[in-house]
Every structure is written in structure tokens, then in C-alpha cells.
JSON list of C-alpha atoms in Angstrom, two decimals:
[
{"chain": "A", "resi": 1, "resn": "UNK", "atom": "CA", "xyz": [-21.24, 18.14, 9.55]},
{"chain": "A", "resi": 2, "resn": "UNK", "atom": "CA", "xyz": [-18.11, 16.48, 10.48]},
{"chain": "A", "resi": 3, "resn": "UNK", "atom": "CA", "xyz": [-18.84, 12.51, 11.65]},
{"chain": "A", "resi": 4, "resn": "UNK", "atom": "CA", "xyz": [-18.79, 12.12, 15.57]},
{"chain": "A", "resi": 5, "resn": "UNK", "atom": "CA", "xyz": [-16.55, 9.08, 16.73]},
{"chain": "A", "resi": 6, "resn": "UNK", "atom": "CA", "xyz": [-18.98, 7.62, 19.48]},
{"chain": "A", "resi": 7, "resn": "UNK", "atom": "CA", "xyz": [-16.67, 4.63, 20.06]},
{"chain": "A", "resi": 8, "resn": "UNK", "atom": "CA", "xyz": [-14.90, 4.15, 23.18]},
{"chain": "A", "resi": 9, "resn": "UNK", "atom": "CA", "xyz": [-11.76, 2.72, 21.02]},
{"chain": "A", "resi": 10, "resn": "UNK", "atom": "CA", "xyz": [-8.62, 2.54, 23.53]},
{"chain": "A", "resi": 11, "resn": "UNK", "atom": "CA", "xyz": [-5.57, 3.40, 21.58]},
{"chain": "A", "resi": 12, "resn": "UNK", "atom": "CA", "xyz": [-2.67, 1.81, 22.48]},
{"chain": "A", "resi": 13, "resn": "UNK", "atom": "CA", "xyz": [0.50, 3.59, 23.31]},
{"chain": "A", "resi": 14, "resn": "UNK", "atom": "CA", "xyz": [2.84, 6.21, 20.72]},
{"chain": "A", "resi": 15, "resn": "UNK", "atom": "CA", "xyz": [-0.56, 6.36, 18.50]},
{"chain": "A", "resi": 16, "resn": "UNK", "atom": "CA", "xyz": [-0.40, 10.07, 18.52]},
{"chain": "A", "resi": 17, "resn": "UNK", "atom": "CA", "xyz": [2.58, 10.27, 16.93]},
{"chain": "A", "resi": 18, "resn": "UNK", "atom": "CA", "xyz": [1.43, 7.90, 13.46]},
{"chain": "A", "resi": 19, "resn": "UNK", "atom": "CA", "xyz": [-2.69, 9.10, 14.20]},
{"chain": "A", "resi": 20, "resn": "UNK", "atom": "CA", "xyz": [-1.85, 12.83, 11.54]},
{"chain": "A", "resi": 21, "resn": "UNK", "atom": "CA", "xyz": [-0.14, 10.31, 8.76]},
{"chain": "A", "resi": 22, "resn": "UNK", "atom": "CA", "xyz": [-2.77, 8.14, 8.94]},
{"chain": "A", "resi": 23, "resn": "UNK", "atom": "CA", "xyz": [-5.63, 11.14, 9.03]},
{"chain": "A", "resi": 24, "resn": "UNK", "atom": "CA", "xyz": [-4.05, 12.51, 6.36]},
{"chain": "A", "resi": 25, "resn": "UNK", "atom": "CA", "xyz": [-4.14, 9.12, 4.28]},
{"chain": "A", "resi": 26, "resn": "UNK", "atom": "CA", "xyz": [-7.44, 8.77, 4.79]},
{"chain": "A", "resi": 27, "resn": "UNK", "atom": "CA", "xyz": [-8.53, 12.30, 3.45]},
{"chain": "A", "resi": 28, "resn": "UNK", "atom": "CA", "xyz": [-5.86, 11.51, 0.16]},
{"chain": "A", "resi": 29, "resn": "UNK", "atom": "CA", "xyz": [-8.52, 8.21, 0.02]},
{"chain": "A", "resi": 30, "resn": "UNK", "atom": "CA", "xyz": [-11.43, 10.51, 0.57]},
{"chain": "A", "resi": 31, "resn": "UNK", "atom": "CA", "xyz": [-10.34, 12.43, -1.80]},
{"chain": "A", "resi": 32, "resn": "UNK", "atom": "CA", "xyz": [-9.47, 9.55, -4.55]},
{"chain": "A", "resi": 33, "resn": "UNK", "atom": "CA", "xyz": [-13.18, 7.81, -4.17]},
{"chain": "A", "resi": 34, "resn": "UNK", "atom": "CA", "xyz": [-14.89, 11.24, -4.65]},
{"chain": "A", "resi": 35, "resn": "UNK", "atom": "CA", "xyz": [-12.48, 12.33, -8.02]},
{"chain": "A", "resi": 36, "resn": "UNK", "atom": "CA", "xyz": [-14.45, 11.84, -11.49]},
{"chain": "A", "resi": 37, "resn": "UNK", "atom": "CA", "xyz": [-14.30, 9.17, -13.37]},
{"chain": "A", "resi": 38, "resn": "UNK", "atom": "CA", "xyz": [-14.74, 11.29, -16.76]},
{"chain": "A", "resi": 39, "resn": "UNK", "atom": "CA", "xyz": [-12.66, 10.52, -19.38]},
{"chain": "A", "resi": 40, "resn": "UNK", "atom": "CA", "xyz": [-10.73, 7.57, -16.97]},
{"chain": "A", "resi": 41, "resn": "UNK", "atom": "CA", "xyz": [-10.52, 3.89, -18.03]},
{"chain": "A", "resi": 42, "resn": "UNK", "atom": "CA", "xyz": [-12.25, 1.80, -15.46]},
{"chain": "A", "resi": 43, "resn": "UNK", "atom": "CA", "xyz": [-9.77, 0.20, -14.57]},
{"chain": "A", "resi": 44, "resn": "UNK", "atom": "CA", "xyz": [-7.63, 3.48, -14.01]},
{"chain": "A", "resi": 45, "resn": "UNK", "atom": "CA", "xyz": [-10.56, 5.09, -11.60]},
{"chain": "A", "resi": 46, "resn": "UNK", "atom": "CA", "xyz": [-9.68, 2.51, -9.19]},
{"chain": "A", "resi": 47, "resn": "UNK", "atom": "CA", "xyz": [-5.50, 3.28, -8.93]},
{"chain": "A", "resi": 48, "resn": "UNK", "atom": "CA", "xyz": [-5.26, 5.89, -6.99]},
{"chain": "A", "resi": 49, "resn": "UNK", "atom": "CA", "xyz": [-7.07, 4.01, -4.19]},
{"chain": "A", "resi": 50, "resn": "UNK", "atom": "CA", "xyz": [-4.81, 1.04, -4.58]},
{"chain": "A", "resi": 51, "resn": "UNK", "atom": "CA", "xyz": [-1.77, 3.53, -4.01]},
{"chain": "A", "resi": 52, "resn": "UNK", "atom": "CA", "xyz": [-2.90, 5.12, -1.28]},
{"chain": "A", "resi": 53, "resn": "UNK", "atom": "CA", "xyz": [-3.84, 1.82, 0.39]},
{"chain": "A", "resi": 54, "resn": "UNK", "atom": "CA", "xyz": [-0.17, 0.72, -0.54]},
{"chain": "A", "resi": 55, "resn": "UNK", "atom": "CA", "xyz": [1.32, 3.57, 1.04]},
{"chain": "A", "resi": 56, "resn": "UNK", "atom": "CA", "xyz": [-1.15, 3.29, 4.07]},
{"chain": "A", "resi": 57, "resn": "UNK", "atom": "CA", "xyz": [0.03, -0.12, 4.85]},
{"chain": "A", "resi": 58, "resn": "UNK", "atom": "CA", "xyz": [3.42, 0.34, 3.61]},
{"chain": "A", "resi": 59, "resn": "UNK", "atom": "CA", "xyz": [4.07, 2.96, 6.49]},
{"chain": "A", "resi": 60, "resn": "UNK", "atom": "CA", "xyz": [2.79, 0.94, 9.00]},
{"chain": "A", "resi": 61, "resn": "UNK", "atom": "CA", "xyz": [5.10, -1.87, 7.76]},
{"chain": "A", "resi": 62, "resn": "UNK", "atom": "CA", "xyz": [8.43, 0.84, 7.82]},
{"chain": "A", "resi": 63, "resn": "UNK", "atom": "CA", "xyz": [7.25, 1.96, 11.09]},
{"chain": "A", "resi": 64, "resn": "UNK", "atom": "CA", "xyz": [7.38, -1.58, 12.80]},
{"chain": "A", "resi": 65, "resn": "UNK", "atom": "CA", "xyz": [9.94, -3.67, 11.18]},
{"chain": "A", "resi": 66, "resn": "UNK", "atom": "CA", "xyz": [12.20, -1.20, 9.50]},
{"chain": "A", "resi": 67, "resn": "UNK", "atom": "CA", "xyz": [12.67, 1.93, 11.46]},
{"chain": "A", "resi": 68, "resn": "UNK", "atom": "CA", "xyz": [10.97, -0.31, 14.86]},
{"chain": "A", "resi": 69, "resn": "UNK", "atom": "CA", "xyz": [9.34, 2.86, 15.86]},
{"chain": "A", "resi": 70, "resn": "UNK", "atom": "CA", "xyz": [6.15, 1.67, 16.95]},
{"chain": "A", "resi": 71, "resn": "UNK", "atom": "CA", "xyz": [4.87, -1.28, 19.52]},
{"chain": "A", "resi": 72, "resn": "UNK", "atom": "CA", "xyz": [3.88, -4.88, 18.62]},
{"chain": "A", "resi": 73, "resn": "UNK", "atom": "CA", "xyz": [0.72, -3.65, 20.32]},
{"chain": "A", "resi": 74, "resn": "UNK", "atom": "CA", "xyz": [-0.13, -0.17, 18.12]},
{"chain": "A", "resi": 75, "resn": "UNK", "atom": "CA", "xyz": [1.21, -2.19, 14.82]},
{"chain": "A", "resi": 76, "resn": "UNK", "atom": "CA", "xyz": [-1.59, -5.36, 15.77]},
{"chain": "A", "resi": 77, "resn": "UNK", "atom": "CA", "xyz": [-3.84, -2.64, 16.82]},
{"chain": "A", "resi": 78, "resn": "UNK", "atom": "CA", "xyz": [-3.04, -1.21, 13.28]},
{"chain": "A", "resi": 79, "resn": "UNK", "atom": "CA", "xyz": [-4.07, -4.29, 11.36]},
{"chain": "A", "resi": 80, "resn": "UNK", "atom": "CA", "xyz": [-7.19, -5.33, 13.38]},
{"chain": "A", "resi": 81, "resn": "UNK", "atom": "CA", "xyz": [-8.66, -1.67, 12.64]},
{"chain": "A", "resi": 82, "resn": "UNK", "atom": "CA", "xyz": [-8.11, -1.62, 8.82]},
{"chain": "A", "resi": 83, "resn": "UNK", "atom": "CA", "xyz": [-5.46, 0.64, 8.55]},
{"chain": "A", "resi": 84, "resn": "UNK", "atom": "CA", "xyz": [-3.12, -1.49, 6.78]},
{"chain": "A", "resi": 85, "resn": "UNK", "atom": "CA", "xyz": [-3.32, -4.74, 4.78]},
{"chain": "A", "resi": 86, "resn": "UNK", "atom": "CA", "xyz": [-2.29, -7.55, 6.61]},
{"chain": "A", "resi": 87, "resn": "UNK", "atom": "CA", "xyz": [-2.54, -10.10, 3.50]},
{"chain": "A", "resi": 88, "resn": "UNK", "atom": "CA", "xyz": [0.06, -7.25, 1.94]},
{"chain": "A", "resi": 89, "resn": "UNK", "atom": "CA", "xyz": [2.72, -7.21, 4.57]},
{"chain": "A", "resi": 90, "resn": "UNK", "atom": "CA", "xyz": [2.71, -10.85, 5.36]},
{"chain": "A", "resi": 91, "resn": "UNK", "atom": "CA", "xyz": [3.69, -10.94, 1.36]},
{"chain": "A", "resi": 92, "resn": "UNK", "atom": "CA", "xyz": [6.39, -7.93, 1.68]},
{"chain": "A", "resi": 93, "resn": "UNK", "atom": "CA", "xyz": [7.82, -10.44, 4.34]},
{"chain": "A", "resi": 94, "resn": "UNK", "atom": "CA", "xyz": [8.94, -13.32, 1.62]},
{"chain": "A", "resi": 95, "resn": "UNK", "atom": "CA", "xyz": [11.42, -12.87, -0.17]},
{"chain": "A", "resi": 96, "resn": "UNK", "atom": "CA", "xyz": [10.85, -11.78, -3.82]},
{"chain": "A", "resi": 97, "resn": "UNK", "atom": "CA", "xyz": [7.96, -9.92, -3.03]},
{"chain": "A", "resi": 98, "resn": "UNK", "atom": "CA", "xyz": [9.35, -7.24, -0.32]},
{"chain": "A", "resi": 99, "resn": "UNK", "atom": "CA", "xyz": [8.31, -4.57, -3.48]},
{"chain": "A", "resi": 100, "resn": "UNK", "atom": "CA", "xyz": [4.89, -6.16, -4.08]},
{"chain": "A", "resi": 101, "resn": "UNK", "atom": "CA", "xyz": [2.11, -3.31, -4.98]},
{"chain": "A", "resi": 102, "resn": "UNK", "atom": "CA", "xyz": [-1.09, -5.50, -4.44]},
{"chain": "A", "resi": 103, "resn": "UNK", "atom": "CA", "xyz": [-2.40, -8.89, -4.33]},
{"chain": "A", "resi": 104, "resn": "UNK", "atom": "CA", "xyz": [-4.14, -8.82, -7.00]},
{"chain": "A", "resi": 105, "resn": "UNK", "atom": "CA", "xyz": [-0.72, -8.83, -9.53]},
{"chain": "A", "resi": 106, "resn": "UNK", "atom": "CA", "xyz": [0.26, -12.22, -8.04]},
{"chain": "A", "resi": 107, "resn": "UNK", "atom": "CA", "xyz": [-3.54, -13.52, -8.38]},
{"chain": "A", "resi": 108, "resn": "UNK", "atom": "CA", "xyz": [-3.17, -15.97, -11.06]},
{"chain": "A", "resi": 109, "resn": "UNK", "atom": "CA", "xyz": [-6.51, -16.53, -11.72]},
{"chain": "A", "resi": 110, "resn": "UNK", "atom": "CA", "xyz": [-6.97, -12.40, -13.04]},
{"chain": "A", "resi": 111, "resn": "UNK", "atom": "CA", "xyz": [-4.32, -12.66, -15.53]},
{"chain": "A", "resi": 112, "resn": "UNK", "atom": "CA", "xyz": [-4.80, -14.96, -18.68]},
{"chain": "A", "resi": 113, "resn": "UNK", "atom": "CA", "xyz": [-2.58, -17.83, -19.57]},
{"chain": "A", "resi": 114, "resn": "UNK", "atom": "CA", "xyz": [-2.76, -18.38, -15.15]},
{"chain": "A", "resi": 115, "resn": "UNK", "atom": "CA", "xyz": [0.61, -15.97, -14.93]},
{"chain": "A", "resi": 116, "resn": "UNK", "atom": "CA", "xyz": [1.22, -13.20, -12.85]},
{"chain": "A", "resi": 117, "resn": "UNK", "atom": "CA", "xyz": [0.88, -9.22, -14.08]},
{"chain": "A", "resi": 118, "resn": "UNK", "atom": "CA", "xyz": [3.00, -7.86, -16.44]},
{"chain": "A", "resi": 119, "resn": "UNK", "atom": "CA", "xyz": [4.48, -5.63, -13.83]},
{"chain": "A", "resi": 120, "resn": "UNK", "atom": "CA", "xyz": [5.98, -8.75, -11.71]},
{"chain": "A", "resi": 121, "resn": "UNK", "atom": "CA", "xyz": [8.23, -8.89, -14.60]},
{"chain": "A", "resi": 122, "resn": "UNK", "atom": "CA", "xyz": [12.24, -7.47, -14.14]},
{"chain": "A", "resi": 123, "resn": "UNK", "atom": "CA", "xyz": [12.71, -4.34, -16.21]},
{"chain": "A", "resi": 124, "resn": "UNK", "atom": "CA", "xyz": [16.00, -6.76, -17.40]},
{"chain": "A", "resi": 125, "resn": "UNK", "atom": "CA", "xyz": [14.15, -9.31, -19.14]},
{"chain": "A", "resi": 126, "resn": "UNK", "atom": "CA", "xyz": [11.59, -6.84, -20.85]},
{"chain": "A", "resi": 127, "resn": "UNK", "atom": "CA", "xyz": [12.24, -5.02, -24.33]},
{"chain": "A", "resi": 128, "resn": "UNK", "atom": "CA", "xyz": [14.34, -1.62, -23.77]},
{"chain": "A", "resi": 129, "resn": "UNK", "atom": "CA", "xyz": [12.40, 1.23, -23.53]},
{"chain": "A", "resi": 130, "resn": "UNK", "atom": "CA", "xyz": [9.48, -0.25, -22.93]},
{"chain": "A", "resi": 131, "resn": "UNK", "atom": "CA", "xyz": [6.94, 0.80, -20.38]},
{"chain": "A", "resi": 132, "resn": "UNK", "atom": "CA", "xyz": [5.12, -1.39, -18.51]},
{"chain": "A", "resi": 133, "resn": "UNK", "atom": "CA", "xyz": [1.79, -0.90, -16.38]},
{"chain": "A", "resi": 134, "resn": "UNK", "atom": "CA", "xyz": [-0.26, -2.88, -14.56]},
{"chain": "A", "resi": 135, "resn": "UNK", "atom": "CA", "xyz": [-3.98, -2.62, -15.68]},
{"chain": "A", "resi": 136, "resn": "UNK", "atom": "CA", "xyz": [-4.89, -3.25, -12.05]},
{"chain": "A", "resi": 137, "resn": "UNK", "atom": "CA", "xyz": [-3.67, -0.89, -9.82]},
{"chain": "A", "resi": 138, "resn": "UNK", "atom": "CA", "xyz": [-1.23, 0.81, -12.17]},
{"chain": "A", "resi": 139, "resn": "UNK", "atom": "CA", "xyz": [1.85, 0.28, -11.07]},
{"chain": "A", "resi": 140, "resn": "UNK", "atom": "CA", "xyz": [4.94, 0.13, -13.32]},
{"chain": "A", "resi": 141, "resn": "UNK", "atom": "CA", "xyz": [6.58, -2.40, -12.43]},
{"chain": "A", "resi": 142, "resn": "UNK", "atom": "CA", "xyz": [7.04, -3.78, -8.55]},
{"chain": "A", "resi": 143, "resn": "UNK", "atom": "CA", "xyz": [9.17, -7.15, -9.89]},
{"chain": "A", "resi": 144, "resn": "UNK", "atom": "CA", "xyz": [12.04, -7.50, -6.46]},
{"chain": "A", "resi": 145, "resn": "UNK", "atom": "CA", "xyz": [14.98, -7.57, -9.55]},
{"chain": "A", "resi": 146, "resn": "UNK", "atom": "CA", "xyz": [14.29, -4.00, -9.75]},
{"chain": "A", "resi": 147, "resn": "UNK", "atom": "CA", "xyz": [15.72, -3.28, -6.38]},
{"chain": "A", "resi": 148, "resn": "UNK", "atom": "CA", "xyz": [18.99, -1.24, -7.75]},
{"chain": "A", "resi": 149, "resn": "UNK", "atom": "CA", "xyz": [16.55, 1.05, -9.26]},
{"chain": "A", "resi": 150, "resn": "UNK", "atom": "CA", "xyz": [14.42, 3.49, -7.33]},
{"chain": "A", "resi": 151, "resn": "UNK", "atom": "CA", "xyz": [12.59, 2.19, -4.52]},
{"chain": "A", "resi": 152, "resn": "UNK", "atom": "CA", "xyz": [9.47, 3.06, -4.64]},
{"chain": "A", "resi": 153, "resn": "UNK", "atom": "CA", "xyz": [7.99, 0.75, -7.59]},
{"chain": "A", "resi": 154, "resn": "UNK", "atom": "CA", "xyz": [4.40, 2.70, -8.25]},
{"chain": "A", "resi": 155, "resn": "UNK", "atom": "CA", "xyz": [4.98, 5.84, -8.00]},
{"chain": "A", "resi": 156, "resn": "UNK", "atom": "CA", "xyz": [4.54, 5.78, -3.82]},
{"chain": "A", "resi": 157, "resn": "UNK", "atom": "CA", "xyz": [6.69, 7.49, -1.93]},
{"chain": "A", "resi": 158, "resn": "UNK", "atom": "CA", "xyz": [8.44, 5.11, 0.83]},
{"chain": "A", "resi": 159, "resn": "UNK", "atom": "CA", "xyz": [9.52, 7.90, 3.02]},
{"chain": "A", "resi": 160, "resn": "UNK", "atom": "CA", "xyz": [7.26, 8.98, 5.73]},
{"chain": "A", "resi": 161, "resn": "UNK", "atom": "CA", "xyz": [7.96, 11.16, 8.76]},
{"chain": "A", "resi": 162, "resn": "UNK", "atom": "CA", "xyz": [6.91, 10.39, 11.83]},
{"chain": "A", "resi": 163, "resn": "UNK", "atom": "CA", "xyz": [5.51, 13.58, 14.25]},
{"chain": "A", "resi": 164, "resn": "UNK", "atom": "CA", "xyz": [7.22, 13.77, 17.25]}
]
């Protein structure tokens, strides 16, 4: 039996046009905490919640200051409610992090020798040919040198379209 939304929640202005995106995230995320572990790493049972999380907040992020398709008020409303990560996009702000996949690659207390992840690194300054990927959240490689190369940096797709 489907869960019954008892809340009286007032949604601010142009949310029916990002509320089937966002549904639709959320049953990807359903979907990604439900999937078996068998056979996975442990670290790898985790990544496809960190994407979808990425791309969550990374289409509220487009939405407001790229495309500025949505209010001040529905992208605040956004981040009070959860749906994106608001310790995230204040980081794809700076500069040199604008490609960041999660916080916990720049975390330098997870990492030994008190660096940052592997995947931070430029695909220039690494070996050629090799492939690189973060034991984290499995990204391969979100370093902002990498911009001439394609844009999405985990595997997440960027482009979203909004319904009108």
C-alpha cells in the first residue's frame, strides 16, 4: 500500500514542473537501496546511491543557476526538504570544484597520507591509459582540469528536461 502524504507541505510556485524529475529520482534511489549486494564490494553497494544523489542535487543546481528556471523560493524550498545537497552545491560554486562528485573525495581525513581521492586528480598528470576510480562513490575522475573532456565526470548525465 502506497505511503499517504498527511503533511500539509505548501509548495512554492513552478514545483509541478521539477515535482516528476524529482519522483522519478527518488524511485531510481528506491530502487538502488533495495538492489543486492551479492557478489558487490562494499564499497561498490553504496555508488549507485551516491550518483543518484549527485544527479538529484545536480539538477536542482542547473535548474537555478544555470538554466535560472526555477525561484529562489522553490530552489531554498529544495534544500530545506532534502532534495538536494546543500554542502554539494555550495562546493560546485568555488572554483575548481564546479565537477565535484561528493564530499567525501575532498575529505582528507578518508584518504591516507591526508590527500584527496584519486579521482580529484587531472587525467593529464596520471599514467596514459590508466583508469581511475574512486573507491567511494565510484566516480572516474571529477578533477575541474578535465573540463575539455565530457562533462559529466561519473557517469551522470547533466542534462535534464524540465516538464512543461
Amino acid at each position: 500500500m502506497p505511503k499517504v502524504r498527511t503533511s500539509k507541505t505548501k509548495y512554492p510556485e513552478g514545483w509541478e514542473l521539477i515535482e516528476p524529475t524529482l519522483n522519478d529520482l527518488e524511485a531510481k534511489m528506491r530502487e538502488a537501496e533495495a538492489d543486492s549486494h551479492e557478489g558487490k564490494r562494499k564499497c561498490e553497494s553504496l555508488w549507485p546511491v551516491f550518483r543518484i544523489s549527485h544527479q538529484r542535487s545536480r539538477y536542482i543546481y542547473d535548474l537555478f543557476y544555470r538554466r535560472k528556471a526555477i525561484t529562489r523560493e522553490l530552489y531554498e524550498f529544495c534544500l530545506n526538504e532534502g532534495y538536494a545537497d546543500k554542502n554539494l552545491i555550495a562546493k560546485w560554486k568555488k572554483p575548481g570544484y564546479e565537477r565535484l562528485c561528493c564530499l567525501k573525495c575532498i575529505q582528507s581525513r578518508d584518504h591516507n597520507y591526508q590527500t584527496v581521492c584519486l579521482c580529484r586528480i587531472p587525467k593529464k598528470n596520471l599514467e596514459p591509459g590508466k583508469i581511475v576510480e574512486c573507491t567511494h562513490c565510484g566516480c572516474r575522475g571529477c578533477a575541474s582540469g578535465d573540463a575539455n573532456e565530457e562533462p559529466s565526470s561519473s557517469g551522470i548525465s547533466d542534462t535534464f528536461i524540465v516538464n512543461k
